Amino acid sequence: MTAASKTVSDVIHSHFGTLTRAEKQLAESLLDNYPVSGLGSITTIAENAGVSTPTVVRMVQKLGFKGYPDFQAHLHQEVEATISNPIAKHDRWASNAPGTHILNRFADAIMGNLRQTLSALDTATFDSVASLLSDRKRSLYFVGGRITGALAEYFFTHMQVIRPNTALLSSNSSSWPQYVLNMNPGDLLVIFDIRRYEQEMVSLATAARKRGAEIVVFTDQWGSPAAKLARHTFRIQIEAPSAWDSSVVTLFIVEALIEAVQSSTWDETKERMKTLEGLFEQTRLFRKLS
Amino acid sequence: MTAASKTVSDVIHSHFGTLTRAEKQLAESLLDNYPVSGLGSITTIAENAGVSTPTVVRMVQKLGFKGYPDFQAHLHQEVEATISNPIAKHDRWASNAPGTHILNRFADAIMGNLRQTLSALDTATFDSVASLLSDRKRSLYFVGGRITGALAEYFFTHMQVIRPNTALLSSNSSSWPQYVLNMNPGDLLVIFDIRRYEQEMVSLATAARKRGAEIVVFTDQWGSPAAKLARHTFRIQIEAPSAWDSSVVTLFIVEALIEAVQSSTWDETKERMKTLEGLFEQTRLFRKLS
DNA sequence: CGCACTCTGAAAATTTCTTTTCATGACAGT
DNA sequence: ACTGTCATGAAAAGAAATTTTCAGAGTGCG
């Protein structure tokens, strides 16, 4: 049969010479953005190509398919093959490891998370947050929950090197009021709150807002309740083949932000880092001597 | 509205709780081999899922779509996005972002790091470390440096939930001797030490070895000096288009290890987690009452 | 110019898909 | 045990999609 092992695209190409004007027009419309353009109904693709539906029927029959549904079934198969086996999906990331090894399954999941998160992420949001973080007139406060506390700490540690006026709120909420007390209008509170949202985050966000602080929230696709109070929100895909959620993509965004801030204020940062290096050296030297 | 920017998969997940038995069955059939399984007609997918066509209609409406055609149109869009934007064609990860946006450059770098790290990683090492971490007769100690301290904390927080006898050494080295004092032969010390290796890590590793402890080191491609004393070493690719090194892949390995440990000791862990849940509930209740 | 031929899309006919209606059965609360 | 509610699928009704028919337009050729 004509369309047995060859792809639909191949079949179209091989018959291209025998096609009529309207059919060629249709064929080109199909090959343009192939194979997705053939996903819709016969009416849709006829309209897109600017031809009539009978033309579509005649062509697919000329190509050797039984009818439009048959044609489309073949296309679906191809789409499936393309999707379930994209170059991205390495059947084996780690050499010698079976495709089902936890490392490989994790790698697949993380790549999927990264792709989904990035395609849903608005770069304007990213750039705005980066510029808020860069503004040295604003003090920065970081806070995370039980699990995400480590991410807040990681973010804080870097920002503390890059610029002054940064603080890390302990994940224990009892000390929060003192920090809120010190917040000034325009200060920035960065909240990490993912699934198993912590009720106290909403209280903290509310209090911070009352003091005039801006809020940035890192949360998952379902959204922390604190996100409602936020100026900017990062919704991150966190699913992993695990009983736990994955923070890998969150860390990715954090690192990208760190770099964005660092490069946008490099002149000021350079001096700070030099000074800091010197301080570390002194400490080391001091210990050796003692 | 509901299905504006979120993917169909997201929408299904977020509504999953409110779905009925037949609808859940359908949802799972759709998510299995997503999104290709939703390409056919309503009749086809109903048959594949083993439910009736009205069930399909009811579910997609419950999910916020106008009807099956609307649902399918969204799916088609996603398929298109997936196909015309594969990772292989990684010039644009985030839609709307120019190829040179920091997010895209970072994504490329992380992809490369992940691939290189995994292809160099021996799965036997991974499995051995997972089994060492699972062994409840061994106490676990985690330690990190200035930057990697957050990773150690992240690892520790999870392991602490999964099993008893875990400790986090503060990144301040003055308290380390007390921990070393308590180490017994067979105990496991997990060290994070990447570029700008901290001299004290070697001292710590040496002291721990003298006490008979096993050592696992997470380091970069150049290798921490402490790695010489380690039973197992993870050499991780950490380069990023940034003034800072990237911890994303390190976190990836950590999460994969957490899952490996968790799943290998699920029976024992299950009980612990239930108890822990209860304790959290009590704490919350306590706060509310007070 | 006229004839024969092919290509093309409008419209009708047909088939298939989608939605609605409704009867049945399961189940929780009284 | 009774009653109300909900989930479910069979079947009918309704809406599209697909295919066929057919007439007009264009083209090549004598």
XYZ file of C-alpha atoms (C1' of nucleotides) in Angstrom:
640
model
C 0.000 0.000 0.000
C 1.241 3.454 -0.852
C 1.207 4.848 2.657
C 2.382 1.821 4.544
C 5.817 2.642 5.886
C 6.435 5.958 4.185
C 5.458 9.089 5.973
C 2.579 11.180 4.747
C 5.096 13.838 3.900
C 6.972 11.394 1.671
C 3.796 10.372 -0.073
C 2.870 13.960 -0.786
C 6.296 14.670 -2.190
C 6.319 11.636 -4.401
C 2.947 12.523 -5.862
C 3.607 16.219 -6.087
C 4.196 16.178 -9.820
C 0.816 14.667 -10.565
C -1.111 17.158 -8.462
C -3.298 19.867 -9.950
C -3.065 23.550 -9.095
C -5.530 23.550 -6.211
C -4.062 20.314 -4.932
C -0.531 21.697 -4.981
C -1.788 24.675 -3.057
C -3.276 22.332 -0.501
C -0.174 20.157 -0.351
C 2.014 23.141 0.364
C -0.297 24.302 3.070
C -0.062 20.863 4.641
C 3.701 20.638 4.394
C 4.056 24.062 5.875
C 4.083 23.453 9.617
C 3.825 19.716 9.021
C 2.352 17.618 10.521
C 0.372 19.821 12.859
C -1.464 21.625 10.092
C -3.286 18.403 9.259
C -4.675 17.917 12.725
C -8.014 19.691 12.277
C -11.119 18.782 10.328
C -11.300 18.633 6.576
C -13.153 21.925 6.602
C -10.424 23.646 8.596
C -7.537 22.548 6.452
C -9.475 23.330 3.284
C -10.038 26.847 4.549
C -6.420 27.261 5.613
C -5.262 26.219 2.175
C -7.906 28.279 0.434
C -9.424 25.364 -1.440
C -12.719 23.516 -1.257
C -13.333 20.392 0.771
C -13.865 18.190 -2.284
C -10.358 19.089 -3.377
C -9.048 17.712 -0.115
C -10.943 14.492 -0.521
C -9.798 14.056 -4.081
C -6.202 14.655 -3.195
C -5.967 12.291 -0.254
C -7.591 9.607 -2.381
C -5.120 10.323 -5.130
C -2.357 9.868 -2.563
C -3.657 6.408 -1.859
C -5.669 6.907 1.294
C -9.148 5.563 1.623
C -10.577 8.916 2.632
C -9.890 11.865 4.852
C -10.267 9.943 8.128
C -7.760 7.381 6.894
C -5.368 10.156 5.925
C -5.735 11.784 9.298
C -5.205 8.546 11.166
C -1.832 8.203 9.481
C -0.982 11.755 10.416
C -1.939 11.116 14.028
C 0.372 8.154 14.136
C 3.193 10.320 12.911
C 2.484 13.027 15.433
C 2.513 10.416 18.128
C 5.820 9.060 16.965
C 7.284 12.536 16.889
C 6.012 13.495 20.311
C 6.634 10.377 22.271
C 10.093 10.113 20.858
C 11.429 13.610 20.448
C 15.140 14.164 20.363
C 14.702 15.664 23.791
C 13.492 12.422 25.213
C 16.682 10.515 25.502
C 15.834 6.922 25.990
C 19.010 6.717 27.968
C 20.539 9.762 29.609
C 23.023 7.927 31.714
C 25.057 5.416 29.828
C 24.711 1.824 31.000
C 21.524 2.674 32.839
C 18.286 1.121 31.699
C 15.668 3.593 30.481
C 13.662 2.925 33.583
C 16.423 3.714 36.053
C 15.361 6.420 38.457
C 18.007 8.748 37.039
C 16.560 8.505 33.573
C 12.987 8.859 34.689
C 13.929 11.867 36.763
C 15.806 13.445 33.892
C 12.800 13.091 31.616
C 10.510 14.600 34.207
C 12.792 17.528 34.951
C 13.233 18.346 31.297
C 9.482 18.313 30.901
C 9.065 20.560 33.920
C 11.655 22.951 32.616
C 10.087 23.150 29.211
C 6.591 23.649 30.535
C 7.658 26.212 33.079
C 9.646 28.222 30.590
C 6.985 28.237 27.939
C 4.460 29.452 30.482
C 6.821 32.004 31.954
C 6.428 35.587 30.934
C 9.859 37.092 30.342
C 8.470 40.495 31.210
C 7.735 39.152 34.691
C 11.242 37.788 34.929
C 12.788 41.059 33.842
C 10.605 43.068 36.218
C 11.563 40.897 39.157
C 15.219 41.122 38.185
C 15.006 44.884 38.180
C 13.200 44.981 41.514
C 15.935 42.799 42.973
C 18.579 45.073 41.500
C 17.177 48.222 43.024
C 19.401 48.985 45.976
C 16.961 51.423 47.434
C 14.741 48.485 48.295
C 15.648 46.142 51.109
C 15.189 42.452 50.296
C 13.591 39.824 52.500
C 13.591 36.123 51.696
C 11.412 33.485 53.271
C 10.631 29.831 52.589
C 8.753 26.986 54.184
C 9.916 23.709 55.594
C 11.187 22.364 52.304
C 11.660 25.560 50.367
C 13.622 27.183 53.180
C 16.805 25.890 51.582
C 15.936 27.626 48.334
C 15.311 30.895 50.130
C 18.645 30.488 51.830
C 20.409 29.786 48.556
C 18.890 32.860 46.965
C 19.701 34.964 50.006
C 23.302 33.823 50.200
C 23.970 34.987 46.668
C 22.071 38.231 46.894
C 23.832 39.069 50.096
C 27.133 38.986 48.252
C 25.826 40.995 45.345
C 24.134 43.807 47.243
C 23.520 45.237 50.719
C 20.270 45.240 52.667
C 19.205 41.648 52.304
C 17.732 39.504 55.018
C 16.693 35.885 55.398
C 13.643 35.187 57.523
C 13.967 31.955 59.434
C 11.403 29.354 58.554
C 10.197 29.623 62.106
C 7.411 32.170 61.943
C 7.761 33.504 65.458
C 10.520 35.908 64.459
C 8.685 37.309 61.456
C 6.932 40.245 63.140
C 10.245 41.951 63.884
C 11.181 41.823 60.219
C 7.821 43.134 59.126
C 8.229 45.984 61.577
C 11.390 47.049 59.764
C 9.916 46.919 56.292
C 9.591 50.189 54.423
C 7.388 50.977 51.449
C 9.043 49.651 48.304
C 10.930 46.875 50.070
C 10.734 43.494 48.446
C 9.582 40.262 50.085
C 10.427 37.076 48.184
C 8.251 34.161 49.250
C 8.732 30.486 48.411
C 5.519 28.597 48.951
C 4.744 25.355 47.205
C 2.200 22.593 47.765
C 1.251 22.107 51.368
C 0.961 25.852 51.390
C 1.692 27.260 54.778
C -1.114 29.323 56.171
C 1.278 31.701 57.852
C 2.653 32.821 54.504
C -0.628 34.550 53.763
C -0.532 36.350 57.097
C 3.054 37.371 56.465
C 2.246 38.596 52.976
C -0.730 40.554 54.231
C 1.296 42.212 56.952
C 4.091 43.043 54.522
C 1.645 44.559 52.089
C 0.260 46.747 54.821
C 3.763 48.080 55.362
C 3.931 48.912 51.667
C 6.269 46.106 50.634
C 6.176 44.508 47.186
C 5.829 40.742 47.060
C 7.243 38.137 44.698
C 6.026 34.569 45.050
C 7.607 31.343 43.829
C 4.890 28.716 43.783
C 3.732 25.638 41.915
C 1.275 25.339 39.087
C -1.663 25.288 41.502
C -0.677 28.529 43.091
C -0.070 29.505 46.690
C -2.846 31.552 48.294
C -0.176 34.158 48.954
C 0.115 34.668 45.194
C -3.037 36.741 45.291
C -1.151 39.393 47.231
C 1.900 39.321 45.007
C 3.107 41.838 42.486
C 4.782 39.035 40.519
C 4.364 35.284 40.665
C 6.455 32.442 39.263
C 4.395 29.344 38.682
C 6.755 26.449 38.437
C 6.164 22.899 37.319
C 7.309 20.686 40.168
C 6.159 17.185 39.360
C 8.635 14.350 39.619
C 8.407 10.565 39.622
C 8.728 10.740 43.365
C 6.766 11.085 46.555
C 8.314 14.534 46.785
C 8.010 17.546 44.581
C 11.023 18.701 42.617
C 12.721 22.015 43.325
C 15.123 21.754 40.425
C 13.271 24.141 38.142
C 12.707 26.579 40.986
C 16.423 26.643 41.614
C 16.946 27.170 37.921
C 14.815 30.313 37.956
C 16.576 31.524 41.079
C 19.991 31.123 39.502
C 18.886 32.862 36.344
C 17.607 35.761 38.453
C 20.860 35.918 40.363
C 22.770 36.215 37.120
C 20.351 38.802 35.743
C 20.770 40.965 38.830
C 24.498 40.484 38.966
C 25.092 41.445 35.354
C 22.801 44.448 35.508
C 24.676 45.931 38.420
C 28.128 44.589 37.727
C 29.989 47.820 38.301
C 28.710 48.189 41.816
C 28.941 44.478 42.523
C 32.537 44.102 41.376
C 33.850 46.261 44.188
C 31.788 44.444 46.777
C 33.054 41.076 45.674
C 36.668 42.171 45.706
C 36.275 43.456 49.226
C 34.551 40.248 50.237
C 37.346 38.146 48.761
C 39.781 40.118 50.838
C 37.769 39.485 53.955
C 37.665 35.753 53.294
C 41.389 35.683 52.751
C 41.979 37.425 56.029
C 39.784 34.967 57.867
C 41.613 32.021 56.390
C 44.983 33.509 57.159
C 43.874 34.288 60.642
C 42.896 30.700 61.274
C 46.126 29.323 59.915
C 48.209 31.540 62.109
C 46.305 30.883 65.238
C -10.761 31.432 31.404
C -9.967 28.166 33.142
C -7.979 26.916 30.212
C -6.392 30.158 29.145
C -2.689 29.832 29.779
C -2.598 26.546 31.644
C -2.089 23.376 29.730
C -4.869 20.861 29.408
C -2.784 18.562 31.526
C -2.650 21.194 34.247
C -6.368 21.700 34.104
C -7.005 17.992 34.426
C -4.654 17.765 37.374
C -6.174 20.700 39.149
C -9.675 19.305 38.775
C -8.704 15.727 39.458
C -10.068 15.752 42.958
C -13.537 16.734 41.827
C -13.787 14.058 39.170
C -16.004 11.000 39.475
C -14.874 7.433 39.019
C -15.559 7.186 35.292
C -14.113 10.627 34.773
C -10.933 9.752 36.624
C -10.642 6.669 34.468
C -10.968 8.874 31.416
C -8.550 11.451 32.766
C -5.920 8.820 33.355
C -6.394 7.428 29.925
C -5.872 10.905 28.542
C -2.803 11.641 30.639
C -1.311 8.323 29.714
C 0.495 9.040 26.485
C -0.510 12.685 26.706
C -1.322 14.613 24.618
C -1.535 12.259 21.680
C -4.250 10.122 23.212
C -6.664 13.028 22.888
C -6.158 13.500 19.193
C -8.984 11.277 17.920
C -12.723 11.701 17.962
C -14.795 11.661 21.088
C -15.942 8.158 20.232
C -12.385 6.905 19.981
C -11.148 8.288 23.244
C -14.282 7.154 25.035
C -13.644 3.633 23.800
C -9.973 3.749 24.724
C -10.848 4.824 28.228
C -13.716 2.369 28.505
C -16.337 5.008 29.263
C -19.307 6.393 27.385
C -19.212 9.456 25.178
C -21.486 11.478 27.463
C -18.915 11.023 30.192
C -16.337 12.631 27.959
C -18.595 15.563 27.228
C -19.438 16.035 30.873
C -15.831 15.949 31.933
C -14.501 18.430 29.408
C -17.298 20.802 30.336
C -16.471 20.331 33.979
C -12.890 21.233 33.139
C -14.088 24.523 31.763
C -14.159 23.867 28.044
C -17.124 24.764 25.929
C -17.415 21.284 24.497
C -15.350 18.516 23.033
C -14.268 20.481 19.949
C -13.081 23.297 22.190
C -11.175 20.831 24.341
C -9.582 19.275 21.311
C -8.614 22.629 19.861
C -6.621 23.361 23.016
C -4.973 19.990 22.781
C -4.050 20.620 19.164
C -2.448 23.879 20.134
C -0.374 22.088 22.718
C 0.689 19.426 20.314
C 1.703 22.148 17.955
C 3.680 23.925 20.642
C 5.405 20.704 21.587
C 6.244 19.711 18.055
C 7.282 23.001 16.627
C 9.300 23.798 19.741
C 11.272 20.700 20.639
C 14.309 20.867 22.831
C 16.437 19.830 19.906
C 15.450 23.117 18.351
C 16.622 24.884 21.458
C 16.990 28.332 20.056
C 13.849 29.384 21.841
C 12.741 27.788 25.096
C 10.526 30.409 26.515
C 8.108 31.643 23.969
C 8.379 35.368 23.382
C 11.921 35.334 24.670
C 14.672 36.166 22.245
C 17.210 33.389 21.805
C 19.731 35.378 23.744
C 17.582 36.051 26.791
C 19.284 34.919 29.958
C 16.574 32.311 30.535
C 17.306 30.655 27.229
C 21.035 30.770 27.631
C 20.716 29.303 31.102
C 18.410 26.565 29.884
C 20.887 25.559 27.211
C 23.706 25.452 29.715
C 21.760 23.405 32.241
C 20.725 20.935 29.578
C 24.346 20.473 28.647
C 25.403 20.115 32.267
C 22.741 17.520 32.923
C 23.628 15.482 29.896
C 27.349 15.564 30.561
C 26.950 14.783 34.225
C 24.659 11.860 33.623
C 26.711 10.335 30.879
C 29.772 10.467 33.111
C 27.896 9.183 36.128
C 28.237 5.561 37.038
C 24.846 4.201 38.020
C 26.541 1.666 40.244
C 27.868 4.571 42.292
C 24.423 6.062 42.464
C 22.870 2.802 43.564
C 25.590 2.193 46.155
C 25.124 5.621 47.656
C 21.369 5.135 47.697
C 21.777 1.917 49.589
C 24.234 3.458 52.060
C 21.731 6.244 52.702
C 18.965 3.695 53.167
C 20.824 1.738 55.782
C 19.306 2.735 59.085
C 22.139 1.292 61.078
C 24.302 4.104 59.811
C 23.860 7.627 61.111
C 23.936 10.320 58.454
C 25.784 13.629 58.590
C 25.398 16.362 55.978
C 27.695 19.298 55.484
C 28.112 22.016 52.902
C 30.091 25.159 52.370
C 29.061 28.751 52.083
C 27.070 28.279 48.902
C 26.407 24.566 49.022
C 25.134 24.755 52.597
C 21.641 25.213 51.240
C 21.949 21.976 49.264
C 23.100 20.096 52.338
C 20.149 21.525 54.209
C 17.736 20.510 51.466
C 19.089 16.983 51.456
C 19.028 16.805 55.228
C 15.456 18.103 55.524
C 14.172 15.311 53.314
C 16.253 12.536 54.808
C 15.224 13.600 58.262
C 11.624 12.903 57.336
C 12.432 9.598 55.716
C 14.620 8.092 58.413
C 16.024 8.642 61.906
C 19.591 9.479 62.886
C 20.344 12.288 60.491
C 22.208 15.441 61.348
C 23.098 18.670 59.590
C 26.453 20.201 60.357
C 26.323 23.963 60.336
C 28.512 25.588 57.729
C 30.400 27.147 60.581
C 33.246 24.742 61.218
C 33.674 25.464 64.892
C 30.931 23.027 65.873
C 32.210 20.177 63.729
C 34.460 18.448 66.299
C 31.470 17.573 68.470
C 29.807 15.803 65.567
C 32.943 13.917 64.655
C 33.210 12.813 68.229
C 29.828 11.122 67.942
C 30.549 9.327 64.684
C 30.679 5.557 64.742
C 32.277 3.200 62.253
C 29.923 2.800 59.276
C 28.290 6.192 59.694
C 27.968 8.231 56.540
C 29.218 11.767 55.996
C 27.851 13.539 52.937
C 30.018 16.460 51.885
C 29.181 19.162 49.376
C 32.305 20.887 48.203
C 32.562 22.702 44.928
C 34.983 25.217 43.451
C 36.569 27.456 45.999
C 37.062 24.278 47.937
C 37.100 24.890 51.609
C 40.257 23.707 53.242
C 38.411 22.674 56.350
C 36.471 20.034 54.447
C 39.615 17.982 54.072
C 40.287 18.205 57.779
C 36.722 17.186 58.502
C 36.897 14.279 56.077
C 40.172 13.110 57.535
C 38.846 13.223 61.074
C 35.676 11.395 60.057
C 37.661 8.685 58.310
C 39.705 8.187 61.461
C 36.446 7.517 63.283
C 35.580 4.898 60.656
C 32.933 6.869 58.818
C 32.222 6.429 55.109
C 32.320 9.561 52.992
C 30.317 10.638 49.954
C 31.378 13.807 48.162
C 29.415 16.014 45.777
C 31.908 18.062 43.858
C 32.510 19.654 40.475
C 34.324 18.290 37.473
C 37.713 19.361 38.865
C 37.207 17.534 42.114
C 37.400 18.616 45.713
C 40.551 17.549 47.574
C 38.197 15.819 49.986
C 37.212 13.446 47.191
C 40.435 11.528 47.702
C 39.129 10.390 51.050
C 35.695 9.472 49.775
C 34.154 6.089 49.213
C 31.960 7.539 46.455
C 32.175 10.799 44.549
C 29.691 12.607 42.333
C 31.438 14.823 39.838
C 28.919 17.309 38.605
C 29.062 19.736 35.717
C 28.366 23.157 37.175
C 29.139 25.693 34.479
C 26.607 28.374 33.723
C 26.610 31.586 31.710
C 27.035 33.407 34.972
C 29.591 34.672 37.403
C 28.349 31.914 39.691
C 28.365 28.185 39.364
C 25.093 26.346 38.921
C 23.757 23.979 41.571
C 20.830 22.822 39.484
C 22.310 19.497 38.465
C 23.580 18.862 41.976
C 20.074 19.356 43.282
C 18.866 17.015 40.585
C 21.119 14.218 41.822
C 20.095 14.919 45.397
C 16.421 14.638 44.553
C 16.958 11.447 42.613
C 18.790 9.988 45.615
C 15.986 11.040 47.932
C 13.492 9.212 45.777
C 15.712 6.149 45.487
C 16.047 5.940 49.265
C 12.417 6.656 49.880
C 11.141 4.001 47.499
C 13.590 1.359 48.706
C 12.443 1.735 52.290
C 8.844 2.737 51.708
C 7.334 0.389 54.260
C 9.322 1.839 57.115
C 9.046 5.381 55.801
C 5.290 5.293 55.396
C 4.711 4.995 59.114
C 7.151 7.774 59.906
C 5.489 10.140 57.497
C 2.034 9.430 58.849
C 3.218 10.147 62.347
C 4.890 13.295 61.174
C 1.713 14.459 59.463
C -0.077 14.018 62.731
C 2.503 16.054 64.562
C 2.232 18.873 62.046
C -1.522 18.873 62.410
C -1.231 19.115 66.156
C 1.175 22.015 65.890
C -1.168 23.855 63.576
C -4.121 23.221 65.833
C -2.150 24.323 68.810
C -1.309 27.616 67.174
C -4.876 28.255 66.203
C -6.127 27.671 69.701
C -3.540 29.769 71.373
C -15.087 29.401 -33.157
C -16.581 25.047 -31.372
C -15.698 20.789 -29.193
C -13.787 17.801 -25.736
C -11.583 17.560 -21.727
C -10.188 18.610 -17.033
C -10.396 21.167 -12.884
C -13.008 23.329 -9.433
C -16.209 24.468 -5.809
C -21.404 24.984 -4.579
C -24.655 22.329 -2.863
C -26.934 18.030 -1.794
C -26.555 13.560 0.231
C -24.551 10.734 3.391
C -22.063 9.460 7.183
C -20.059 10.352 11.454
C -19.488 12.865 15.434
C -21.325 15.544 19.413
C -24.709 16.751 22.621
C -28.917 16.148 25.112
C -32.396 13.483 27.221
C -33.750 10.095 30.110
C -34.042 5.528 32.558
C -31.410 2.789 35.555
C -28.696 1.611 39.412
C -25.715 2.747 43.336
C -25.393 4.867 47.551
C -25.850 8.018 51.720
C -28.824 9.836 54.987
C -33.180 9.581 57.339
C -36.976 0.303 54.154
C -37.693 4.745 52.013
C -36.198 8.870 49.706
C -33.340 11.991 47.376
C -29.088 12.645 45.027
C -25.677 11.506 41.970
C -23.195 8.935 38.372
C -23.616 6.457 34.301
C -24.522 4.906 29.656
C -28.231 3.775 25.975
C -30.456 5.970 22.738
C -32.393 9.928 20.343
C -31.709 14.438 18.599
C -28.877 17.744 16.772
C -24.726 19.425 14.571
C -20.690 18.696 11.965
C -17.972 16.571 9.051
C -17.207 13.877 4.825
C -18.343 12.353 0.395
C -20.799 12.585 -3.879
C -23.026 14.887 -7.545
C -23.071 18.178 -10.833
C -22.699 22.465 -13.397
C -19.707 26.198 -14.700
C -15.108 27.811 -15.868
C -10.966 27.310 -17.938
C -7.827 25.255 -21.403
C -5.996 22.911 -25.375
C -6.743 21.613 -29.954
C -8.648 21.140 -34.518
